[in-house]
Coordinates of C-alpha atoms and ligand atoms in Angstrom, one line a residue:
M1 CA 25.3 -5.0 12.9
T2 CA 25.5 -1.2 12.5
T3 CA 22.3 0.3 11.1
R4 CA 22.1 3.1 8.6
S5 CA 20.9 5.6 11.1
E6 CA 23.4 4.7 13.8
A7 CA 26.2 5.0 11.3
R8 CA 25.5 8.7 10.9
L9 CA 24.9 9.5 14.6
S10 CA 27.4 10.3 17.3
P11 CA 27.3 7.4 19.8
T12 CA 26.4 9.8 22.6
L13 CA 23.1 10.7 20.8
L14 CA 21.9 7.1 20.6
P15 CA 19.3 5.8 23.0
S16 CA 21.4 3.4 25.0
P17 CA 22.1 0.5 25.0
S18 CA 20.8 0.2 21.4
S19 CA 17.3 -0.4 22.8
L20 CA 15.8 -0.5 19.4
D21 CA 17.9 -3.5 18.5
I22 CA 16.7 -5.3 21.6
V23 CA 13.1 -4.4 20.8
R24 CA 13.5 -5.7 17.2
T25 CA 15.1 -9.0 18.4
E26 CA 12.3 -9.6 20.8
I27 CA 9.7 -8.9 18.1
E28 CA 11.3 -11.3 15.7
H29 CA 11.5 -13.9 18.5
R30 CA 7.8 -13.5 19.4
N31 CA 6.5 -13.5 15.8
P32 CA 8.4 -16.4 14.2
A33 CA 8.1 -17.2 10.5
Q34 CA 6.8 -13.8 9.5
P35 CA 9.7 -12.5 7.3
E36 CA 7.7 -9.6 5.7
F37 CA 6.5 -8.3 9.1
H38 CA 10.1 -8.5 10.4
Q39 CA 11.3 -6.6 7.3
A40 CA 8.7 -3.8 7.7
V41 CA 9.5 -3.4 11.5
R42 CA 13.2 -3.4 10.9
E43 CA 13.0 -0.8 8.2
V44 CA 11.1 1.5 10.5
L45 CA 13.1 0.9 13.7
E46 CA 16.4 1.4 11.8
T47 CA 15.3 5.0 11.2
L48 CA 13.9 6.0 14.6
A49 CA 17.1 6.3 16.7
P50 CA 17.5 10.1 15.9
V51 CA 13.9 10.9 17.0
L52 CA 14.2 8.8 20.2
A53 CA 17.5 10.6 21.0
A54 CA 16.0 14.0 20.4
R55 CA 12.7 13.5 22.1
P56 CA 13.2 11.5 25.3
E57 CA 9.5 11.1 25.9
Y58 CA 9.4 8.7 22.9
A59 CA 12.0 6.5 24.6
E60 CA 9.5 5.7 27.3
P61 CA 9.6 2.0 28.0
G62 CA 6.9 0.1 26.2
L63 CA 5.9 2.8 23.6
V64 CA 7.7 1.2 20.6
E65 CA 6.8 -2.3 21.8
R66 CA 3.1 -1.3 21.9
L67 CA 3.4 0.3 18.4
C68 CA 4.7 -3.0 17.0
E69 CA 2.0 -5.2 18.6
P70 CA -1.4 -5.2 16.9
E71 CA -4.3 -4.2 19.1
R72 CA -6.3 -7.1 17.8
Q73 CA -5.7 -10.0 15.3
I74 CA -8.7 -11.9 13.9
I75 CA -8.4 -15.1 12.0
F76 CA -11.4 -17.0 10.7
R77 CA -12.6 -19.8 8.5
V78 CA -14.2 -18.9 5.1
P79 CA -16.1 -21.9 3.6
W80 CA -17.7 -21.4 0.2
Q81 CA -19.0 -23.5 -2.7
D82 CA -17.8 -23.2 -6.3
D83 CA -20.0 -23.4 -9.3
H84 CA -19.8 -27.2 -9.3
G85 CA -20.9 -27.5 -5.7
R86 CA -17.5 -28.3 -4.3
V87 CA -16.7 -26.9 -0.9
H88 CA -13.5 -24.8 -0.4
V89 CA -12.1 -23.6 2.8
N90 CA -10.1 -20.4 2.9
R91 CA -8.7 -18.4 5.8
G92 CA -9.7 -14.8 6.5
F93 CA -7.7 -12.2 8.4
R94 CA -8.2 -8.8 9.9
V95 CA -5.4 -7.2 11.9
E96 CA -6.5 -4.1 13.7
F97 CA -3.1 -2.6 14.4
N98 CA -3.4 0.8 15.9
S99 CA -6.4 3.1 16.5
A100 CA -4.7 6.0 18.3
L101 CA -5.5 8.4 15.5
G102 CA -8.9 7.1 14.3
P103 CA -10.8 4.0 13.3
Y104 CA -8.6 1.2 11.9
K105 CA -8.3 1.8 8.1
G106 CA -6.7 -0.4 5.5
G107 CA -7.5 -2.7 2.6
L108 CA -8.4 -6.3 2.1
R109 CA -6.1 -8.5 -0.1
F110 CA -7.3 -11.6 -1.8
H111 CA -4.3 -13.5 -3.0
P112 CA -3.0 -17.1 -2.5
S113 CA 0.1 -15.8 -0.8
V114 CA -1.8 -14.1 2.0
N115 CA -0.9 -15.2 5.5
L116 CA -0.8 -13.5 9.0
G117 CA 2.8 -12.2 8.5
I118 CA 1.9 -10.5 5.2
V119 CA -1.3 -8.9 6.7
K120 CA 0.8 -7.7 9.7
F121 CA 3.5 -6.1 7.5
L122 CA 0.8 -4.3 5.6
G123 CA -1.1 -3.2 8.7
F124 CA 2.1 -2.0 10.3
E125 CA 3.0 0.1 7.2
Q126 CA -0.5 1.4 7.2
I127 CA -0.2 3.0 10.6
F128 CA 2.5 5.4 9.5
K129 CA 1.0 6.0 6.0
N130 CA -2.4 6.9 7.5
A131 CA -0.7 9.2 10.0
L132 CA 1.1 11.0 7.2
T133 CA -2.2 11.9 5.5
G134 CA -3.2 13.9 8.5
L135 CA -6.8 12.7 8.2
G136 CA -7.5 11.0 11.5
I137 CA -7.4 7.3 10.6
G138 CA -5.7 4.4 12.4
G139 CA -4.0 1.4 10.7
G140 CA -5.3 -2.0 9.9
K141 CA -5.3 -4.6 7.1
G142 CA -6.9 -7.8 6.2
G143 CA -7.6 -10.4 3.5
S144 CA -7.7 -14.0 2.6
D145 CA -5.6 -16.7 0.8
F146 CA -8.5 -16.9 -1.7
D147 CA -7.4 -16.7 -5.3
P148 CA -9.9 -14.8 -7.5
H149 CA -8.1 -15.6 -10.7
G150 CA -10.2 -17.7 -13.0
R151 CA -13.2 -17.6 -10.7
S152 CA -16.7 -16.7 -12.0
D153 CA -18.6 -13.7 -10.7
T154 CA -20.9 -15.9 -8.7
E155 CA -18.0 -17.7 -7.1
V156 CA -16.4 -14.4 -6.1
M157 CA -19.8 -13.3 -4.8
R158 CA -20.3 -16.4 -2.7
F159 CA -16.8 -16.1 -1.3
C160 CA -17.3 -12.4 -0.4
Q161 CA -20.6 -13.2 1.3
S162 CA -19.0 -15.9 3.4
F163 CA -16.0 -13.7 4.3
M164 CA -18.3 -10.9 5.4
T165 CA -20.5 -13.2 7.4
E166 CA -17.7 -13.4 9.9
L167 CA -16.0 -10.0 9.3
Y168 CA -19.2 -7.9 9.9
R169 CA -19.0 -8.3 13.7
H170 CA -15.6 -6.7 13.8
I171 CA -16.0 -3.6 11.6
G172 CA -18.1 -0.4 11.5
E173 CA -17.8 3.2 10.4
H174 CA -16.4 4.2 13.8
T175 CA -14.5 1.0 14.4
D176 CA -12.7 -0.4 11.4
V177 CA -13.2 0.5 7.7
P178 CA -11.7 -1.9 5.1
A179 CA -11.2 -1.1 1.4
G180 CA -9.6 -2.8 -1.6
D181 CA -6.0 -4.1 -2.3
I182 CA -4.7 -6.8 -4.5
G183 CA -7.6 -8.9 -5.8
V184 CA -10.2 -6.6 -4.2
G185 CA -11.7 -3.9 -6.4
T186 CA -15.2 -2.4 -6.8
R187 CA -16.8 -5.7 -7.7
E188 CA -15.6 -7.3 -4.5
I189 CA -16.4 -4.3 -2.3
G190 CA -19.9 -4.4 -3.8
Y191 CA -20.5 -8.0 -2.7
L192 CA -19.0 -7.3 0.7
F193 CA -21.1 -4.2 1.2
G194 CA -24.3 -6.0 0.1
Q195 CA -23.7 -8.8 2.6
Y196 CA -22.9 -6.3 5.4
R197 CA -26.1 -4.4 4.7
R198 CA -28.1 -7.6 4.7
I199 CA -26.8 -8.9 7.9
T200 CA -26.9 -5.6 9.9
N201 CA -30.0 -4.1 8.2
R202 CA -28.2 -0.8 8.2
W203 CA -27.2 1.5 5.3
E204 CA -23.8 2.3 6.9
S205 CA -22.0 3.6 3.9
G206 CA -18.9 4.5 5.9
V207 CA -18.2 0.9 6.8
L208 CA -16.2 0.2 3.5
T209 CA -14.5 2.5 1.0
G210 CA -13.9 1.9 -2.6
K211 CA -17.6 1.6 -3.3
G212 CA -19.2 2.3 -6.7
P213 CA -19.9 6.0 -7.4
H214 CA -23.7 5.5 -7.4
W215 CA -23.9 3.9 -4.0
G216 CA -21.6 6.0 -1.8
G217 CA -18.2 5.7 -3.4
S218 CA -16.0 8.7 -4.0
L219 CA -15.1 9.9 -7.5
I220 CA -11.3 9.5 -8.1
R221 CA -11.0 6.7 -5.5
P222 CA -10.0 4.2 -8.2
E223 CA -7.5 6.6 -9.6
A224 CA -6.1 7.9 -6.3
T225 CA -3.2 5.6 -5.5
G226 CA -1.7 5.7 -9.0
Y227 CA -2.3 9.4 -9.5
G228 CA -0.9 10.2 -6.0
N229 CA 2.2 8.2 -6.6
V230 CA 3.0 10.0 -9.8
L231 CA 2.3 13.4 -8.1
F232 CA 4.8 12.3 -5.4
A233 CA 7.4 11.4 -8.0
A234 CA 6.8 14.8 -9.7
E235 CA 7.4 16.5 -6.3
M236 CA 10.7 14.7 -5.7
L237 CA 11.9 15.7 -9.2
R238 CA 10.6 19.3 -8.7
V239 CA 12.9 19.9 -5.6
R240 CA 15.8 18.8 -7.8
G241 CA 14.8 21.3 -10.5
E242 CA 13.4 18.6 -12.9
D243 CA 10.0 17.4 -14.0
L244 CA 8.3 14.4 -15.6
E245 CA 7.5 15.9 -19.0
G246 CA 9.2 13.9 -21.7
R247 CA 10.6 11.4 -19.3
T248 CA 10.3 7.6 -19.9
A249 CA 8.9 5.5 -17.1
V250 CA 9.0 1.8 -16.3
V251 CA 5.9 0.6 -14.4
S252 CA 5.3 -2.9 -13.0
G253 CA 1.9 -4.5 -12.4
S254 CA -1.3 -4.0 -14.5
G255 CA -3.9 -3.7 -11.8
N256 CA -5.6 -0.7 -10.2
V257 CA -2.4 1.1 -9.1
A258 CA -0.4 0.4 -12.3
I259 CA -3.3 1.5 -14.6
Y260 CA -3.8 4.9 -12.9
T261 CA -0.1 5.4 -12.6
I262 CA 0.1 5.1 -16.3
E263 CA -2.9 7.4 -16.8
K264 CA -1.3 10.1 -14.8
L265 CA 2.1 9.7 -16.4
L266 CA 0.5 10.2 -19.8
A267 CA -1.5 13.3 -18.5
L268 CA 1.8 14.9 -17.3
G269 CA 3.5 14.3 -20.6
A270 CA 5.7 11.3 -19.6
N271 CA 6.0 8.1 -21.6
P272 CA 5.2 4.9 -19.7
L273 CA 6.9 2.0 -21.6
T274 CA 5.9 -1.1 -19.6
C275 CA 3.4 -2.9 -17.4
S276 CA 3.4 -6.5 -16.1
D277 CA 1.6 -9.3 -14.3
S278 CA 2.7 -12.5 -12.6
S279 CA 3.4 -14.2 -16.0
G280 CA 5.8 -11.5 -17.5
Y281 CA 6.0 -8.0 -18.8
V282 CA 5.1 -6.0 -21.8
V283 CA 7.4 -3.3 -23.3
D284 CA 5.8 -1.0 -25.8
D285 CA 8.2 1.2 -27.7
K286 CA 5.4 3.7 -28.6
G287 CA 4.3 4.0 -25.0
I288 CA 1.5 2.1 -23.3
D289 CA -1.9 2.4 -25.0
L290 CA -4.1 3.2 -22.0
D291 CA -7.4 2.3 -23.7
L292 CA -6.2 -1.1 -24.8
L293 CA -4.7 -1.8 -21.3
K294 CA -8.0 -0.9 -19.6
Q295 CA -9.9 -3.1 -22.1
V296 CA -7.7 -6.1 -21.5
K297 CA -7.3 -5.8 -17.7
E298 CA -10.3 -3.9 -16.4
V299 CA -13.1 -5.0 -18.8
E300 CA -12.0 -8.5 -19.8
R301 CA -9.9 -9.3 -16.7
G302 CA -7.4 -10.9 -19.1
R303 CA -3.6 -11.5 -19.1
I304 CA -1.1 -8.9 -20.0
S305 CA 0.2 -11.0 -22.9
T306 CA -3.1 -10.2 -24.7
Y307 CA -2.1 -6.6 -24.7
A308 CA 1.0 -7.4 -26.8
E309 CA -0.9 -9.7 -29.2
R310 CA -3.5 -6.9 -29.9
R311 CA -1.1 -3.9 -30.0
G312 CA 0.9 -5.1 -33.0
G313 CA 4.4 -4.2 -33.8
S314 CA 5.4 -1.7 -31.1
A315 CA 4.8 -4.0 -28.2
R316 CA 6.3 -7.4 -27.2
F317 CA 5.5 -9.7 -24.3
V318 CA 8.5 -11.0 -22.3
S319 CA 7.6 -14.2 -20.4
G320 CA 9.1 -14.2 -16.9
G321 CA 12.0 -11.8 -17.0
R322 CA 12.5 -8.5 -15.1
V323 CA 10.6 -5.4 -16.1
W324 CA 13.4 -3.4 -14.5
D325 CA 15.7 -4.4 -17.4
V326 CA 14.0 -1.8 -19.5
P327 CA 15.9 1.5 -19.4
A328 CA 13.9 4.5 -18.2
D329 CA 14.2 7.8 -16.3
V330 CA 11.7 6.9 -13.6
A331 CA 10.6 3.6 -12.1
L332 CA 7.2 3.0 -10.4
P333 CA 6.8 -0.4 -8.9
A334 CA 3.0 -1.1 -8.6
A335 CA 2.6 -4.8 -8.2
T336 CA 3.7 -6.4 -4.9
Q337 CA 6.2 -6.7 -2.1
N338 CA 9.9 -7.4 -2.8
E339 CA 9.5 -7.2 -6.5
L340 CA 12.5 -5.0 -7.1
D341 CA 15.8 -6.4 -5.6
E342 CA 19.4 -5.3 -5.4
N343 CA 20.2 -6.6 -8.9
D344 CA 17.3 -4.8 -10.4
A345 CA 18.3 -1.6 -8.6
A346 CA 21.8 -1.9 -10.0
T347 CA 20.4 -2.3 -13.5
L348 CA 18.1 0.7 -13.1
V349 CA 21.0 2.9 -11.8
R350 CA 23.3 1.7 -14.6
N351 CA 20.6 2.7 -17.0
G352 CA 20.4 6.2 -15.5
V353 CA 17.2 6.1 -13.4
K354 CA 16.5 9.4 -11.6
A355 CA 13.6 8.6 -9.4
V356 CA 11.9 5.6 -7.9
S357 CA 8.5 5.9 -6.3
E358 CA 6.7 3.0 -4.7
G359 CA 3.0 2.6 -5.8
A360 CA 3.0 -0.9 -4.2
N361 CA 3.6 -1.6 -0.5
M362 CA 7.3 -2.5 0.2
P363 CA 8.1 -3.5 -3.4
T364 CA 11.8 -2.6 -3.0
T365 CA 14.0 -4.8 -0.9
P366 CA 16.1 -3.0 1.8
Q367 CA 19.3 -3.7 -0.1
A368 CA 17.8 -2.1 -3.2
V369 CA 16.7 0.9 -1.3
H370 CA 20.2 1.5 0.1
L371 CA 21.6 1.1 -3.3
F372 CA 19.3 3.8 -4.7
Q373 CA 20.1 6.1 -1.9
R374 CA 23.8 5.6 -2.2
A375 CA 23.6 6.3 -6.0
G376 CA 21.7 9.6 -5.3
V377 CA 18.4 8.4 -6.9
A378 CA 15.3 10.1 -5.4
F379 CA 13.5 7.3 -3.6
G380 CA 9.9 7.7 -2.5
P381 CA 8.8 4.9 0.0
G382 CA 5.3 3.5 -0.3
K383 CA 4.2 4.8 3.1
A384 CA 4.4 8.3 1.6
A385 CA 4.1 7.8 -2.2
N386 CA 1.1 5.5 -2.3
A387 CA -0.9 7.2 0.5
G388 CA -3.2 8.9 -2.0
G389 CA -5.5 5.9 -2.1
V390 CA -6.2 5.8 1.6
A391 CA -6.4 9.6 1.7
V392 CA -9.2 9.6 -0.8
S393 CA -10.8 6.7 1.1
A394 CA -10.8 9.0 4.1
L395 CA -12.5 11.7 1.9
E396 CA -15.0 9.0 0.9
M397 CA -15.8 8.5 4.7
A398 CA -16.2 12.3 5.1
Q399 CA -18.6 12.4 2.1
N400 CA -20.6 9.4 3.5
A401 CA -20.8 11.0 7.0
S402 CA -22.2 14.2 5.6
R403 CA -24.4 12.5 3.0
T404 CA -22.9 14.4 0.1
A405 CA -20.9 13.6 -3.0
W406 CA -18.1 15.8 -4.2
G407 CA -17.3 16.5 -7.8
A408 CA -14.2 14.8 -9.4
A409 CA -12.4 18.2 -9.6
R410 CA -12.7 18.8 -5.9
V411 CA -11.5 15.4 -4.9
E412 CA -8.6 15.6 -7.3
E413 CA -7.6 19.0 -6.0
E414 CA -7.7 17.6 -2.4
L415 CA -5.6 14.6 -3.5
A416 CA -3.0 16.9 -5.1
R417 CA -2.9 19.1 -1.9
I418 CA -2.5 16.0 0.4
M419 CA 0.3 14.5 -1.7
A420 CA 2.2 17.8 -1.8
D421 CA 1.8 18.1 2.0
I422 CA 3.0 14.5 2.5
H423 CA 6.0 15.3 0.4
T424 CA 6.8 18.5 2.3
T425 CA 6.4 16.8 5.6
C426 CA 8.8 13.9 4.7
H427 CA 11.3 16.3 3.1
E428 CA 11.3 18.7 6.0
T429 CA 11.4 16.0 8.7
A430 CA 14.4 14.3 7.0
E431 CA 16.2 17.7 6.9
R432 CA 15.4 18.5 10.5
Y433 CA 17.0 15.3 11.7
G434 CA 20.1 15.7 9.4
F435 CA 19.2 13.3 6.6
P436 CA 18.4 15.7 3.7
G437 CA 16.7 14.0 0.7
D438 CA 16.1 10.7 2.7
Y439 CA 12.4 10.3 2.3
V440 CA 12.5 6.9 4.0
T441 CA 13.7 8.4 7.3
G442 CA 11.5 11.5 6.8
A443 CA 8.3 9.4 6.3
N444 CA 9.0 7.0 9.2
I445 CA 9.9 9.7 11.7
A446 CA 7.0 12.0 10.7
G447 CA 4.5 9.2 10.8
F448 CA 5.9 7.9 14.1
E449 CA 5.8 11.4 15.8
R450 CA 2.0 11.7 15.0
V451 CA 1.1 8.3 16.3
A452 CA 3.5 8.3 19.3
D453 CA 2.1 11.7 20.5
A454 CA -1.5 10.3 20.4
M455 CA -0.5 7.1 22.1
L456 CA 1.4 9.0 24.9
A457 CA -1.6 11.3 25.4
Q458 CA -4.0 8.4 25.6
G459 CA -2.1 6.4 28.3
V460 CA -1.0 2.8 28.5
I461 CA -3.7 0.9 26.6
Ligands
NDP1 P1 -4.5 -5.4 -8.3 O1 -5.0 -6.7 -7.8 O2 -5.4 -4.5 -8.9 O3 -3.2 -5.6 -9.2 C1 -2.1 -6.3 -8.8 C2 -1.1 -6.4 -9.9 O4 0.1 -6.9 -9.4 C3 -1.5 -7.4 -11.0 O5 -1.0 -7.0 -12.2 C4 -0.9 -8.7 -10.5 O6 -0.7 -9.6 -11.5 C5 0.4 -8.2 -9.9 N1 0.8 -9.1 -8.8 C6 0.2 -9.3 -7.7 N2 0.9 -10.2 -6.9 C7 2.0 -10.5 -7.7 C8 3.0 -11.4 -7.4 N3 3.1 -12.1 -6.3 N4 4.0 -11.5 -8.4 C9 3.9 -10.8 -9.5 N5 2.9 -9.9 -9.8 C10 1.9 -9.8 -8.9 O7 -3.9 -4.7 -7.0 P2 -3.5 -3.2 -6.7 O8 -3.1 -2.5 -8.0 O9 -4.7 -2.6 -5.9 O10 -2.3 -3.3 -5.7 C11 -0.9 -3.3 -6.2 C12 0.0 -2.9 -5.1 O11 -0.4 -1.5 -4.6 C13 -0.1 -3.7 -3.8 O12 1.2 -3.8 -3.2 C14 -1.0 -3.0 -2.9 O13 -0.8 -3.3 -1.5 C15 -0.6 -1.6 -3.2 N6 -1.5 -0.5 -2.8 C16 -2.8 -0.5 -3.4 C17 -3.7 0.5 -3.0 C18 -5.0 0.6 -3.7 O14 -5.7 1.6 -3.5 N7 -5.5 -0.4 -4.4 C19 -3.3 1.5 -2.1 C20 -1.9 1.5 -1.6 C21 -1.1 0.5 -2.0 P3 -1.5 -11.0 -11.5 O15 -2.9 -10.6 -12.0 O16 -0.8 -11.9 -12.5 O17 -1.5 -11.6 -10.1

């Protein structure tokens, strides 16, 4: 099959014989039944041919293979007792993917769908994302198939304590620094940090990020992923001579990333119309009421249908359904992987969408990405667009290391600068390799160059 990059290259420029295809086939063979990991690898390798052709040192045998093989994969049993004394057994994961640029860094996901393939896809993406921030952090990811929905605080605490009782021996501020992701917020980070502190008898604040602001957390860390994604969308529109003010937006999810995406959209004068959870979506003709959304989701940990019940006439809850059916100028997927497929993309394009920016990791299927690109829609891949979260996590590590706490304005300023830099890097890299406006190629190549240079300099390890 001809890949997108190959189609635009003269055959003489390709690394021969299509070595990337051979590498990809081998990876799929050696990692069976991990479709999300295959998808993430394929999406990156599809875009690397031009850089391997232009920079022969990158075509060194084994470099790409090493990049696609985690340095370490840890799987462990997590037994815990619920409030009725029943014992449950979950599975814990930590994939330490690449530490060429710094300690492994990436979140923990607690969701029933978590398995090794999902953690590997997330860890693989994280390598390039973290490289794009320029902040000296490697890539890793972890989590468990534990489902926190409907669990009491004490059950979540006991689970986190059991999880950390194994994980603590693998992490550390100079080794591996986890943070939150789906199902893991400040509450869970608190329980995890407490257990780490108890076992190790160390106040090692840099071992986890996403901590509470009074015990080592950075201000603006909860906001960072959502804010950063909106800033990235705004940059993509700016180079096209447009902006977000007065634009309508369709947002999926109603967790951390979605809430702060909506907050930043409102701050920039845009009108977010939707949010969702796994049971359906809400469309609010007057625009999402942020205070009500935070009350329902952050304070009460409720379902999104409650928002519609309390909001009155302007909002309705659509059970199931596709949030992407709602017409809008900008789309910001902020829930989970593969939540926006080719049919959804066709609907969005038909309804005149101008920009799509990924708050979630890999929310857009490859077919949908190609459709957006063919239609001339500005498309921001998660590796670049949602890097604001991990960037502020790295700033949290810097604050912890120097035992200081920065004000919110300083962190927000840094976040805005980092997102603008990432945008420029992706934009310029795409142009340099002959793919103007293709942020997917720009992000993959720019992230790859930084990691590959460090790996080459550090020898075959
Ligand atoms: P949260 O747990 O805070 O929120 C997740 C939201 O997505 C919830 O509304 C949840 O609904 C919904 N959701 C999760 N899984 C599914 C599913 N299988 N089908 C439908 N809806 C689903 O997570 P975050 O906001 O932190 O993360 C959202 C996305 O952003 C993820 O892809 C994550 O990897 C990515 N991301 C997060 C970062 C962060 O800083 N938190 C950083 C970079 C990326 P429900 O409650 O019904 O499950």
